[in-house]
Structure formats: C-alpha cells, structure tokens
Tab-separated table of C-alpha atoms and ligand atoms in Angstrom:
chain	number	residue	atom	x	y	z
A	1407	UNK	CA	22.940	25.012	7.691
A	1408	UNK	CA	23.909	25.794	11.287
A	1409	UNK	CA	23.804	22.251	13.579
A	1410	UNK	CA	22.923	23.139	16.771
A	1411	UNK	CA	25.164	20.987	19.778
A	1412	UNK	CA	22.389	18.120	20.409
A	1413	UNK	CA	21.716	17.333	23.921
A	1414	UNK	CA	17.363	16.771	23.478
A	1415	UNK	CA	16.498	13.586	21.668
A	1416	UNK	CA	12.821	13.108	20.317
A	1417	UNK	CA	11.942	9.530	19.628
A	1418	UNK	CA	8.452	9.428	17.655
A	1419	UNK	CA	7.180	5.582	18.168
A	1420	UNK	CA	8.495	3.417	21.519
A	1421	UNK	CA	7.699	0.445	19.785
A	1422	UNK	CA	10.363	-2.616	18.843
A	1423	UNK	CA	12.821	-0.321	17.550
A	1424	UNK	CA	11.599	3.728	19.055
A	1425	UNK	CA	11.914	2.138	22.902
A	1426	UNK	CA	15.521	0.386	21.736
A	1427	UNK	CA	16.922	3.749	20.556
A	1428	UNK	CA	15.045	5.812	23.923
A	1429	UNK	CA	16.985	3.527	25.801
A	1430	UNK	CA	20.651	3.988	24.058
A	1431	UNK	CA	19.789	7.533	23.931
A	1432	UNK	CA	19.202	8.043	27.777
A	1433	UNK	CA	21.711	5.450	28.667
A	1434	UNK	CA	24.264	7.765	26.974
A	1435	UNK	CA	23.291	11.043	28.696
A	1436	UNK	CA	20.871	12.330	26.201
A	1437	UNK	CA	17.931	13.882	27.222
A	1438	UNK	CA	14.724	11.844	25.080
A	1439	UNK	CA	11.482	12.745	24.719
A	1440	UNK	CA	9.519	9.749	23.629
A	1441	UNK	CA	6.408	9.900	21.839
A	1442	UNK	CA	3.263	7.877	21.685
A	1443	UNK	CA	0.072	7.249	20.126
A	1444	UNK	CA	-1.549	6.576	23.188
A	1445	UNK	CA	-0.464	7.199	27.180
A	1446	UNK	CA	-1.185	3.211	27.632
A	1447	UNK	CA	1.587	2.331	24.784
A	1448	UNK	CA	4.140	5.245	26.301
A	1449	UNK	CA	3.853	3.236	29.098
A	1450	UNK	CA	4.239	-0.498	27.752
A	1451	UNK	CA	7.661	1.565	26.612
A	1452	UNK	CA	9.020	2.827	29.927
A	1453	UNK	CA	8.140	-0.443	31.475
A	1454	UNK	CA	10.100	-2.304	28.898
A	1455	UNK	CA	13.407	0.112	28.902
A	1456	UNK	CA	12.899	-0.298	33.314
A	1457	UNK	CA	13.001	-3.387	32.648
A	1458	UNK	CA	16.267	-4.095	30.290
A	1459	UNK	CA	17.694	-1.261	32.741
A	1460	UNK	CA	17.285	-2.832	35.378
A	1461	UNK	CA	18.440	-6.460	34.274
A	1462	UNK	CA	21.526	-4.852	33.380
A	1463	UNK	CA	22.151	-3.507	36.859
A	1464	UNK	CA	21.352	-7.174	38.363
A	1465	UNK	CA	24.228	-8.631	36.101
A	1466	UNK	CA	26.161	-5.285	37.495
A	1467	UNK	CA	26.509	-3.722	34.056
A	1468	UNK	CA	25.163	-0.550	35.183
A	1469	UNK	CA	24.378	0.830	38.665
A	1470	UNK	CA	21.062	1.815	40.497
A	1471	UNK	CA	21.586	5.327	40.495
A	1472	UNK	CA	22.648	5.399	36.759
A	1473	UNK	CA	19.929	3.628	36.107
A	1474	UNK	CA	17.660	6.342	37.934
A	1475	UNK	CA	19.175	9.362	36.473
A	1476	UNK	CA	18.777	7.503	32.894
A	1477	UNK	CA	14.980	6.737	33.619
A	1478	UNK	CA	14.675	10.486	34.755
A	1479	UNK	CA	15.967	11.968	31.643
A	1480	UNK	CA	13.288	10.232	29.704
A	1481	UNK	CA	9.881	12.190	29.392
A	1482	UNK	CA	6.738	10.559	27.837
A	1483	UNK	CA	3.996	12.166	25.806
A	1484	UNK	CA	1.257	12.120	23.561
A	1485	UNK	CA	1.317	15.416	22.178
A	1486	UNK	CA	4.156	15.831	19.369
A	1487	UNK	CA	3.984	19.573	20.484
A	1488	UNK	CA	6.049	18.412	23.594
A	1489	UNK	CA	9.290	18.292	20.937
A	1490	UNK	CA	9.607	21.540	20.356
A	1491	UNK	CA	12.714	21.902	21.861
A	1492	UNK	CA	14.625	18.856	20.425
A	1493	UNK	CA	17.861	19.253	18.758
A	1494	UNK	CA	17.464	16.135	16.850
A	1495	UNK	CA	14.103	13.964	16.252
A	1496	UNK	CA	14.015	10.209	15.104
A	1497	UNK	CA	10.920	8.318	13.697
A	1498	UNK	CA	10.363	4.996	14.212
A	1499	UNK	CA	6.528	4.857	13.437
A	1500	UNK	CA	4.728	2.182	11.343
A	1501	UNK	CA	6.747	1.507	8.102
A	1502	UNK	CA	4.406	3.172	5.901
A	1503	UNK	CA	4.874	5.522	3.660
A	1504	UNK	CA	1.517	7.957	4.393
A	1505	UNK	CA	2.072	8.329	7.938
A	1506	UNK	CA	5.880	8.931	8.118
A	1507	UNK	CA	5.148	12.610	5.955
A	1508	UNK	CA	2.636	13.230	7.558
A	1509	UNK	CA	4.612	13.216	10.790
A	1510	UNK	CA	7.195	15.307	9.036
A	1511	UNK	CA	4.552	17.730	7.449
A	1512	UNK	CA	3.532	17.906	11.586
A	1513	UNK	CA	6.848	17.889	12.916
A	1514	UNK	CA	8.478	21.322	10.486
A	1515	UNK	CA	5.537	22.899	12.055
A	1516	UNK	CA	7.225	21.951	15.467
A	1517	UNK	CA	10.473	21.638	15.713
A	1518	UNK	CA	13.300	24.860	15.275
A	1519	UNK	CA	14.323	25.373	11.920
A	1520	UNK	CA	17.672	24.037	12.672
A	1521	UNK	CA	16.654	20.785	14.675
A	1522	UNK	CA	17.663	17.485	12.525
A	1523	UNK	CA	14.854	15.633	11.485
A	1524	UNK	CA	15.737	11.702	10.844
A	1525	UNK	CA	14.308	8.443	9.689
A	1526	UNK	CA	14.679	4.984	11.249
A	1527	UNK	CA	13.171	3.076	8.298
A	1528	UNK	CA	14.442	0.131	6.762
A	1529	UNK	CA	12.760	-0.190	2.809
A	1530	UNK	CA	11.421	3.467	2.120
A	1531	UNK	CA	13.325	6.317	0.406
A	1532	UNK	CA	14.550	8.863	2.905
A	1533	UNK	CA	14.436	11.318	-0.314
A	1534	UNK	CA	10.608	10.450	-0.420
A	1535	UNK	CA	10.113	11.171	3.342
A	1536	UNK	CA	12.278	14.189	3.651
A	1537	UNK	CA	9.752	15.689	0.808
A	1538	UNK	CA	7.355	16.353	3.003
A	1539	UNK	CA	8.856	18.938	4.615
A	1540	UNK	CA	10.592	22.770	2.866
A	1541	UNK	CA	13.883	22.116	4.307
A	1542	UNK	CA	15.080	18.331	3.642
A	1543	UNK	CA	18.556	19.519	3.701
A	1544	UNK	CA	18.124	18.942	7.330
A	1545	UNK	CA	16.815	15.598	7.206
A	1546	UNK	CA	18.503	12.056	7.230
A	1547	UNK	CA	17.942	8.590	7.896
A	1548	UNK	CA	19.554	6.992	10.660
A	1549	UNK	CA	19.251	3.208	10.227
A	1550	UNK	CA	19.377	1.403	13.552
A	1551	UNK	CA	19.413	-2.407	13.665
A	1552	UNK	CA	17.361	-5.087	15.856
A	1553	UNK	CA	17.281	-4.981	19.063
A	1554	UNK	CA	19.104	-1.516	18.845
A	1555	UNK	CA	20.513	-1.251	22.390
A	1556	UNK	CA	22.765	-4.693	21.385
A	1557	UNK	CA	23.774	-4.202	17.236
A	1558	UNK	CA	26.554	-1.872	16.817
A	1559	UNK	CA	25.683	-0.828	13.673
A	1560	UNK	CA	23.987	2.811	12.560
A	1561	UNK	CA	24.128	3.112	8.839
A	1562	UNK	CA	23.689	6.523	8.806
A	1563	UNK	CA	21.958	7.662	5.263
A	1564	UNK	CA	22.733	10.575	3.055
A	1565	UNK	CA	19.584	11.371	1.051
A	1566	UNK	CA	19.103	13.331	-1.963
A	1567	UNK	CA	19.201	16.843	-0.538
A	1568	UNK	CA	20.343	16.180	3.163
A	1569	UNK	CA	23.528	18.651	4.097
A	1570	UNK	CA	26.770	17.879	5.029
A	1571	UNK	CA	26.181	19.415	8.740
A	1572	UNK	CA	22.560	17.183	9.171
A	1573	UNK	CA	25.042	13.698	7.822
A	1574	UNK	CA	28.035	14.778	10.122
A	1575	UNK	CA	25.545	15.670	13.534
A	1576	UNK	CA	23.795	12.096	13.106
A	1577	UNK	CA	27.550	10.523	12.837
A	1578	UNK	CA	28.430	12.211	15.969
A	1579	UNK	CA	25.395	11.099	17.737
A	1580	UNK	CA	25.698	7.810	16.556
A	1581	UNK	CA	29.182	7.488	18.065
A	1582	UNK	CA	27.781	9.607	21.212
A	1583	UNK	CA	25.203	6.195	21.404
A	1584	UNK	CA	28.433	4.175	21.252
A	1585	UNK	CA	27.677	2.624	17.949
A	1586	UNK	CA	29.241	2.168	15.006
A	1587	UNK	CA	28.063	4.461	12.498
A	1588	UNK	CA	28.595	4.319	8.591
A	1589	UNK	CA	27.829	6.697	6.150
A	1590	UNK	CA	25.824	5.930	2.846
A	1591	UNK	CA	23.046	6.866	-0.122
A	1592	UNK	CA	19.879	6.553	-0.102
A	1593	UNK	CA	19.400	3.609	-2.193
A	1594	UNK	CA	17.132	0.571	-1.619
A	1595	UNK	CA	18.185	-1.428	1.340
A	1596	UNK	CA	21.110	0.656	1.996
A	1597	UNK	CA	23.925	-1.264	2.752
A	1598	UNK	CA	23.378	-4.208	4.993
A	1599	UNK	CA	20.008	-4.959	3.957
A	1600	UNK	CA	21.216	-4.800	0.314
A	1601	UNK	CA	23.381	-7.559	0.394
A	1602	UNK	CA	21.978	-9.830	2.855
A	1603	UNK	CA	18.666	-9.941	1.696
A	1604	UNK	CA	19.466	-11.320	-1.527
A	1605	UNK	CA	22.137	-13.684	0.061
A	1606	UNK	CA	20.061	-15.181	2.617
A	1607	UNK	CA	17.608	-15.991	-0.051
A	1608	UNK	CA	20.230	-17.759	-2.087
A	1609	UNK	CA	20.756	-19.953	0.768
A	1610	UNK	CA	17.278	-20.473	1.399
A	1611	UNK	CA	16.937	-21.229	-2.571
A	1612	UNK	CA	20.186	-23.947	-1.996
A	1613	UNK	CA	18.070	-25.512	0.573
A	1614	UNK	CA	16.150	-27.333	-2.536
A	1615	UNK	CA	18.733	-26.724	-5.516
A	1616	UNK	CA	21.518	-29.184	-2.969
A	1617	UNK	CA	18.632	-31.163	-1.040
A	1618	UNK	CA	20.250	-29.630	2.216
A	1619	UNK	CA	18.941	-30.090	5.511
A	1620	UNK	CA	18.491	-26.510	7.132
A	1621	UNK	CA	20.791	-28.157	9.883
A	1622	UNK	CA	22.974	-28.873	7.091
A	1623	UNK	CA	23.052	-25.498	5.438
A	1624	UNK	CA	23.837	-23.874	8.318
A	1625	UNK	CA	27.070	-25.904	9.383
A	1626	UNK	CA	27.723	-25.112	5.895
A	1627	UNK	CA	27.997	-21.624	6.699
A	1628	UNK	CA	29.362	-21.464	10.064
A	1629	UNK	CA	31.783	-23.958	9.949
A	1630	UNK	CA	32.898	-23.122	6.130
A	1631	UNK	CA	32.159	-19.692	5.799
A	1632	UNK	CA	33.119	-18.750	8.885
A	1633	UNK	CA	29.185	-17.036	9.708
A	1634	UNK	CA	28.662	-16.167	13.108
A	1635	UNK	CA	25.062	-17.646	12.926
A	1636	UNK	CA	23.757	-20.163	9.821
A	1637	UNK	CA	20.982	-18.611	7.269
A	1638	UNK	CA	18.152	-20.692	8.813
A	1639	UNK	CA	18.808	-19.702	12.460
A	1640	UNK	CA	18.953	-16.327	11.265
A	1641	UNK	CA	15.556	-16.370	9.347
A	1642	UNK	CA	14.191	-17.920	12.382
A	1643	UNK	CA	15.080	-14.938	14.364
A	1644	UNK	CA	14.860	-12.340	12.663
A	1645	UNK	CA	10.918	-14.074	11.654
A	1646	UNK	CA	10.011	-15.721	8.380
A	1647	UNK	CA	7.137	-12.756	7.891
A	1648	UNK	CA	9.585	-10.254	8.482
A	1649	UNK	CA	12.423	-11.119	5.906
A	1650	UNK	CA	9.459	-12.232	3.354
A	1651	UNK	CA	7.842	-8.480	3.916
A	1652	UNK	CA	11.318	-7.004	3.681
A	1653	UNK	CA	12.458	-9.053	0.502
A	1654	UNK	CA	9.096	-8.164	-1.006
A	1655	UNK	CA	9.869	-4.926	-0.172
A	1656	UNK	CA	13.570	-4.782	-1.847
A	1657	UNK	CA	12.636	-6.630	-4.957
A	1658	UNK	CA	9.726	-4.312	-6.014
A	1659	UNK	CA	12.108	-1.807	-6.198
A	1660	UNK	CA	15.405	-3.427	-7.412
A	1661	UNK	CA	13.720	-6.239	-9.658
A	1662	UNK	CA	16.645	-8.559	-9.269
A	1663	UNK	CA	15.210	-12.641	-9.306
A	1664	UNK	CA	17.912	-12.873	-6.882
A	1665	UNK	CA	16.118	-10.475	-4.258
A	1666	UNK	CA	12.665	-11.976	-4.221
A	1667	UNK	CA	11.728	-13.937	-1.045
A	1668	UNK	CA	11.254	-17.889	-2.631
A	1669	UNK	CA	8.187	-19.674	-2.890
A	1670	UNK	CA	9.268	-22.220	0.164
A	1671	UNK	CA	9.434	-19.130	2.911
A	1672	UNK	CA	6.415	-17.750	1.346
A	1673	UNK	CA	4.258	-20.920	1.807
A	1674	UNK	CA	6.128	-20.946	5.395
A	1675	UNK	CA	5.081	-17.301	6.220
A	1676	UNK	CA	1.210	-18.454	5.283
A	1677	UNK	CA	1.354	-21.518	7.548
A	1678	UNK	CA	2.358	-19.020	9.933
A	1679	UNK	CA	5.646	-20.884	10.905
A	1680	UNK	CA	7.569	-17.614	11.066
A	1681	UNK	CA	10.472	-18.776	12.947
A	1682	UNK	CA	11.145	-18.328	17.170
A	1683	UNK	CA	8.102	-16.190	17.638
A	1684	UNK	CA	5.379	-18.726	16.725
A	1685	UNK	CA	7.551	-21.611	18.295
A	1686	UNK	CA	8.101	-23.222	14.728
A	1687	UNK	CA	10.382	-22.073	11.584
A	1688	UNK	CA	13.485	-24.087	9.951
A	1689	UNK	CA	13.522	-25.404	13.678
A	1690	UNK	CA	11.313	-26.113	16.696
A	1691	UNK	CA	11.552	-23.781	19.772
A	1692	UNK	CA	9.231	-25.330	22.455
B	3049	NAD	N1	11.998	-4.167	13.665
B	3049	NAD	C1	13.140	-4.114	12.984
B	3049	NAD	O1	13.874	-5.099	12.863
B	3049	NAD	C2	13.575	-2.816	12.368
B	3049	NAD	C3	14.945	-2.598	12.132
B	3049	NAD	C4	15.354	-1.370	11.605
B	3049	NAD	C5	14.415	-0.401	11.289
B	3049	NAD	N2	13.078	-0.649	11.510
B	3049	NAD	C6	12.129	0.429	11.174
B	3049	NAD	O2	11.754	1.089	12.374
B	3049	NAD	C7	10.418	1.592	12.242
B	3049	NAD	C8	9.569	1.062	13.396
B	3049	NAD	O3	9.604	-0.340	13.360
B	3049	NAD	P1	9.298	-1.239	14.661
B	3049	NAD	O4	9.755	-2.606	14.350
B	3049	NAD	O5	9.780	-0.541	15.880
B	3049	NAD	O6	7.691	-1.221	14.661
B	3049	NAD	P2	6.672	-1.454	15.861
B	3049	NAD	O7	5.441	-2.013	15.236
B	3049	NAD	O8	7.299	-2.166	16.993
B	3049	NAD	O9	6.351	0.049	16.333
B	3049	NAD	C9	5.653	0.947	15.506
B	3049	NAD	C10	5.382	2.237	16.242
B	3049	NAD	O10	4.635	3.108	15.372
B	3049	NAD	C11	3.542	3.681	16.103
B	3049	NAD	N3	2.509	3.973	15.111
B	3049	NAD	C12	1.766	3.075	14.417
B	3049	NAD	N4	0.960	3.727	13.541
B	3049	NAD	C13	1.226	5.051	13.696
B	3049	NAD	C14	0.747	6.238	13.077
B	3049	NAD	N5	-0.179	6.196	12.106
B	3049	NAD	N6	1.253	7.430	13.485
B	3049	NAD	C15	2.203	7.495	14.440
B	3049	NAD	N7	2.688	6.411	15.067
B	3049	NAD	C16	2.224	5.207	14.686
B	3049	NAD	C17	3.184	2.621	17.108
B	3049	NAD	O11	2.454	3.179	18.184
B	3049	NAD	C18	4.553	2.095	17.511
B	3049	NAD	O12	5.144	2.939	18.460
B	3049	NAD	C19	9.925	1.166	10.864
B	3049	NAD	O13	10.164	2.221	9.954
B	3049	NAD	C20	10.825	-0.021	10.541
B	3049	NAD	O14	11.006	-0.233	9.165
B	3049	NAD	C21	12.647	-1.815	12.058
C-alpha cells in the first residue's frame, strides 16, 4: 500500500491518554482533529492541553505564540465524519473490546482508503481490532505510555496483517512526536508491559515471602538495582486498580502464576487504597 505524507492527525477519545497524544501531536506541527463523545468532554480536553501549554510557557519551555499556533491547529468535534481527511487516525477510546471495532467498522466508512488507522490500547489484540475493518494491512497499534506528552516511549506494534508502509509511517510519526519509537508483534502486553507486569508483581509477592517493609523493598531496588523509582512507589502511581485490571488482563491471556496480580493488591484495590489518587496505597499522600 501507498502511505500518504501525514500532516492531519485524528485523535478518537481526549481522555487521559487521547488529550496527551492531541497535545504531542499539535506541539509538533501536526494538524489534530480530536474527537469526542460529547462537546462538554471535547472541551474538558482543550482546557486541559491550554493548560499544560501554557504552564510550559510560564517555566519558558515554549513561547506564547507557539503556544497559539499549536492551540489553533487543534479542531474539536463530535461527529467522526469531521476525519475524513486525516492521513493517520489514533484511538484512544474506552479499553473495550466492542466499541474499539465498532469505531473501526465506522471509521473505513470514513477515512481514504490509504489513511493509517491505529490503536492506542494497552491489553487487546491489535489483530482482533484491525478485523473489523477489509483492509487491516493498513492498521497498527501505536502504544503510547502515561502521561504521553512526558514518556519517551512509542512501542509501535506490528499486527498480524499490518504492511510494512502502515509499521514504517507510524515509526516516522513517532519520531516526528519526538519519541522514541520501537517496533514489535502483537503479542500480549507487548514489550514493556510484558515484562514489568509480571516483575512488579514478584516484588509485590517478596513483600510477604522476605517480611519487607514497602519502604524497604524499594531501597532494595533503587539503591541495589539501580531502579529509577522502587516497585511500591510505582504501584502507587501508576494506581493499585490500574496494575490489578492490567495484570488481570495479561494473565487471562498468558496464564503464567507469575503474571497474576497477588491476593495483597487485590484486597488493597477493594479497600479502595489504590495508591496517590485516593491519598492512600503502599504510602500516605495527604
Ligand atoms: N491510562 C494509561 O495509562 C494508558 C496507557 C497506554 C494506553 N492506554 C490505552 O489508551 C486507551 C484510552 O485510555 P485512557 O486512560 O485515556 O482512558 P480514559 O478513560 O481517560 O478515556 C477514555 C475515552 O474514551 C471515550 N469513550 C468512552 N466510551 C466510548 C465509546 N463507547 N465510544 C467512543 N468513545 C468512548 C471517552 O469519552 C474518553 O475520551 C485505552 O485503550 C487504554 O488501554 C492507557
């Protein structure tokens, strides 16, 4: 397949992650149109990218009028129709499996034949997803990690019948968003979430096995492992419900003991001490 020279992003969800991309995406000359379900959320979403825009002209990371001419290459809508035109379109809906095809089914009907259709999400099978639609050779899933504007990382994802052109035009606009793309299969968790998931619950399983304070276990990691950040901080932010949901997730597929989130950070995640966001996890955050 013919690539065509991608200039118009389409970003389909501005939530947590959609608004993160939107934001690399205009910041680095694209043009984005971002869609919502609902005008009220597509605003939440240019409020939020103003806002990180903005703080990053106060600490003189950015100027004013870059920061204008970024917010006025981002359009908002409601109406998926309104992407006709994009070169390249990334989801970032709800991780569910139902709604992603039928966003795809909607978006072939869309979107130029040789527009690249890709996939932010984290536990499904891109294969699965680019199913939905009669050409998946065009479809990929770009793998962006939390918050996006910040992690360098884009593990770009090579699924069963994606083309060579659709893998090398999300490398180049990964680079183009000044990350650090990698290229890999579509296989559960990918790459990063492949290993650390299963490592982070080893940790969290040492916790009892050594009788380890979490304080403990992480100068164990930092100081001897030379880890930028110990496994319990890390839970913490990432969120205790999150890494359960995504361990869950990775283990139903992979069946490894190894994978599945333990029993402590279960209990945890239905006391609802998930870590920084409710204030209370391995630590206190008041
Ligand atoms: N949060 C992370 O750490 C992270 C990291 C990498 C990838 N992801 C993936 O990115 C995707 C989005 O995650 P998020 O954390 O931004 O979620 P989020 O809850 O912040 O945003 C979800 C978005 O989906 C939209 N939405 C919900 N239901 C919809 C539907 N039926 N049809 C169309 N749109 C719908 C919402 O309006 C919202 O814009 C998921 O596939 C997730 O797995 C998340």
């Amino acid at each position: 397949m013919t690539v065509p020279e991608i200039r118009r992003v389409g970003v389909v969800g501005l939530g947590a992650m959609g608004a993160g991309i939107a934001q690399l995406a205009i910041e680095a000359g694209f043009e984005i149109v971002g869609r919502e379900v609902s005008a009220e959320l597509g605003a939440k979403a240019h409020d939020r990218i103003a806002h990180f825009l903005q703080r990053k002209v106060d600490k003189e990371q950015m100027g004013a009028p870059e920061r204008e001419r970024a917010l006025g290459a981002l359009s908002l809508t409601t109406d998926l129709a309104d992407l006709a035109d994009c070169d390249l379109v990334i989801e970032a809906i709800v991780e569910d499996l139902g709604p992603k095809l039928e966003l795809f089914r909607a978006l072939e009907e869309i979107v130029r034949p040789d527009a690249i259709l890709a996939t932010n999400t984290s536990a499904l099978s891109v294969t699965e997803i680019a199913a939905a639609v009669s050409t998946p050779e065009r479809v990929v899933g770009m793998h962006f990690f939390n918050p996006a504007p910040l992690m360098p990382l884009v593990e770009i994802v090579r699924a069963q019948l994606s083309s060579d052109e659709a893998v090398e035009a999300a490398v180049t606009v990964g680079e183009k968003l000044g990350k650090r793309p990698i290229r890999c299969h579509d296989t559960p968790g990918f790459v990063v979430n492949r290993v650390l998931i299963p490592l982070l619950n080893d940790c969290l399983r040492v916790l009892d096995e050594a009788r380890v304070s979490p304080e403990d276990l992480d100068t164990a990691m930092t100081a001897g492992a030379g880890w930028p950040m110990g496994p319990c901080t890390l839970v913490d932010l990432v969120g205790i419900d999150v890494h359960v949901h995504a361990s869950e997730a990775l283990y139903e597929k992979l069946r490894e003991p190894r994978i599945a989130p333990p029993a402590r950070i279960v209990a945890m995640k239905n006391a609802g001490l998930l870590g920084r966001k409710s204030g209370r996890g391995f630590y206190r955050y008041d």
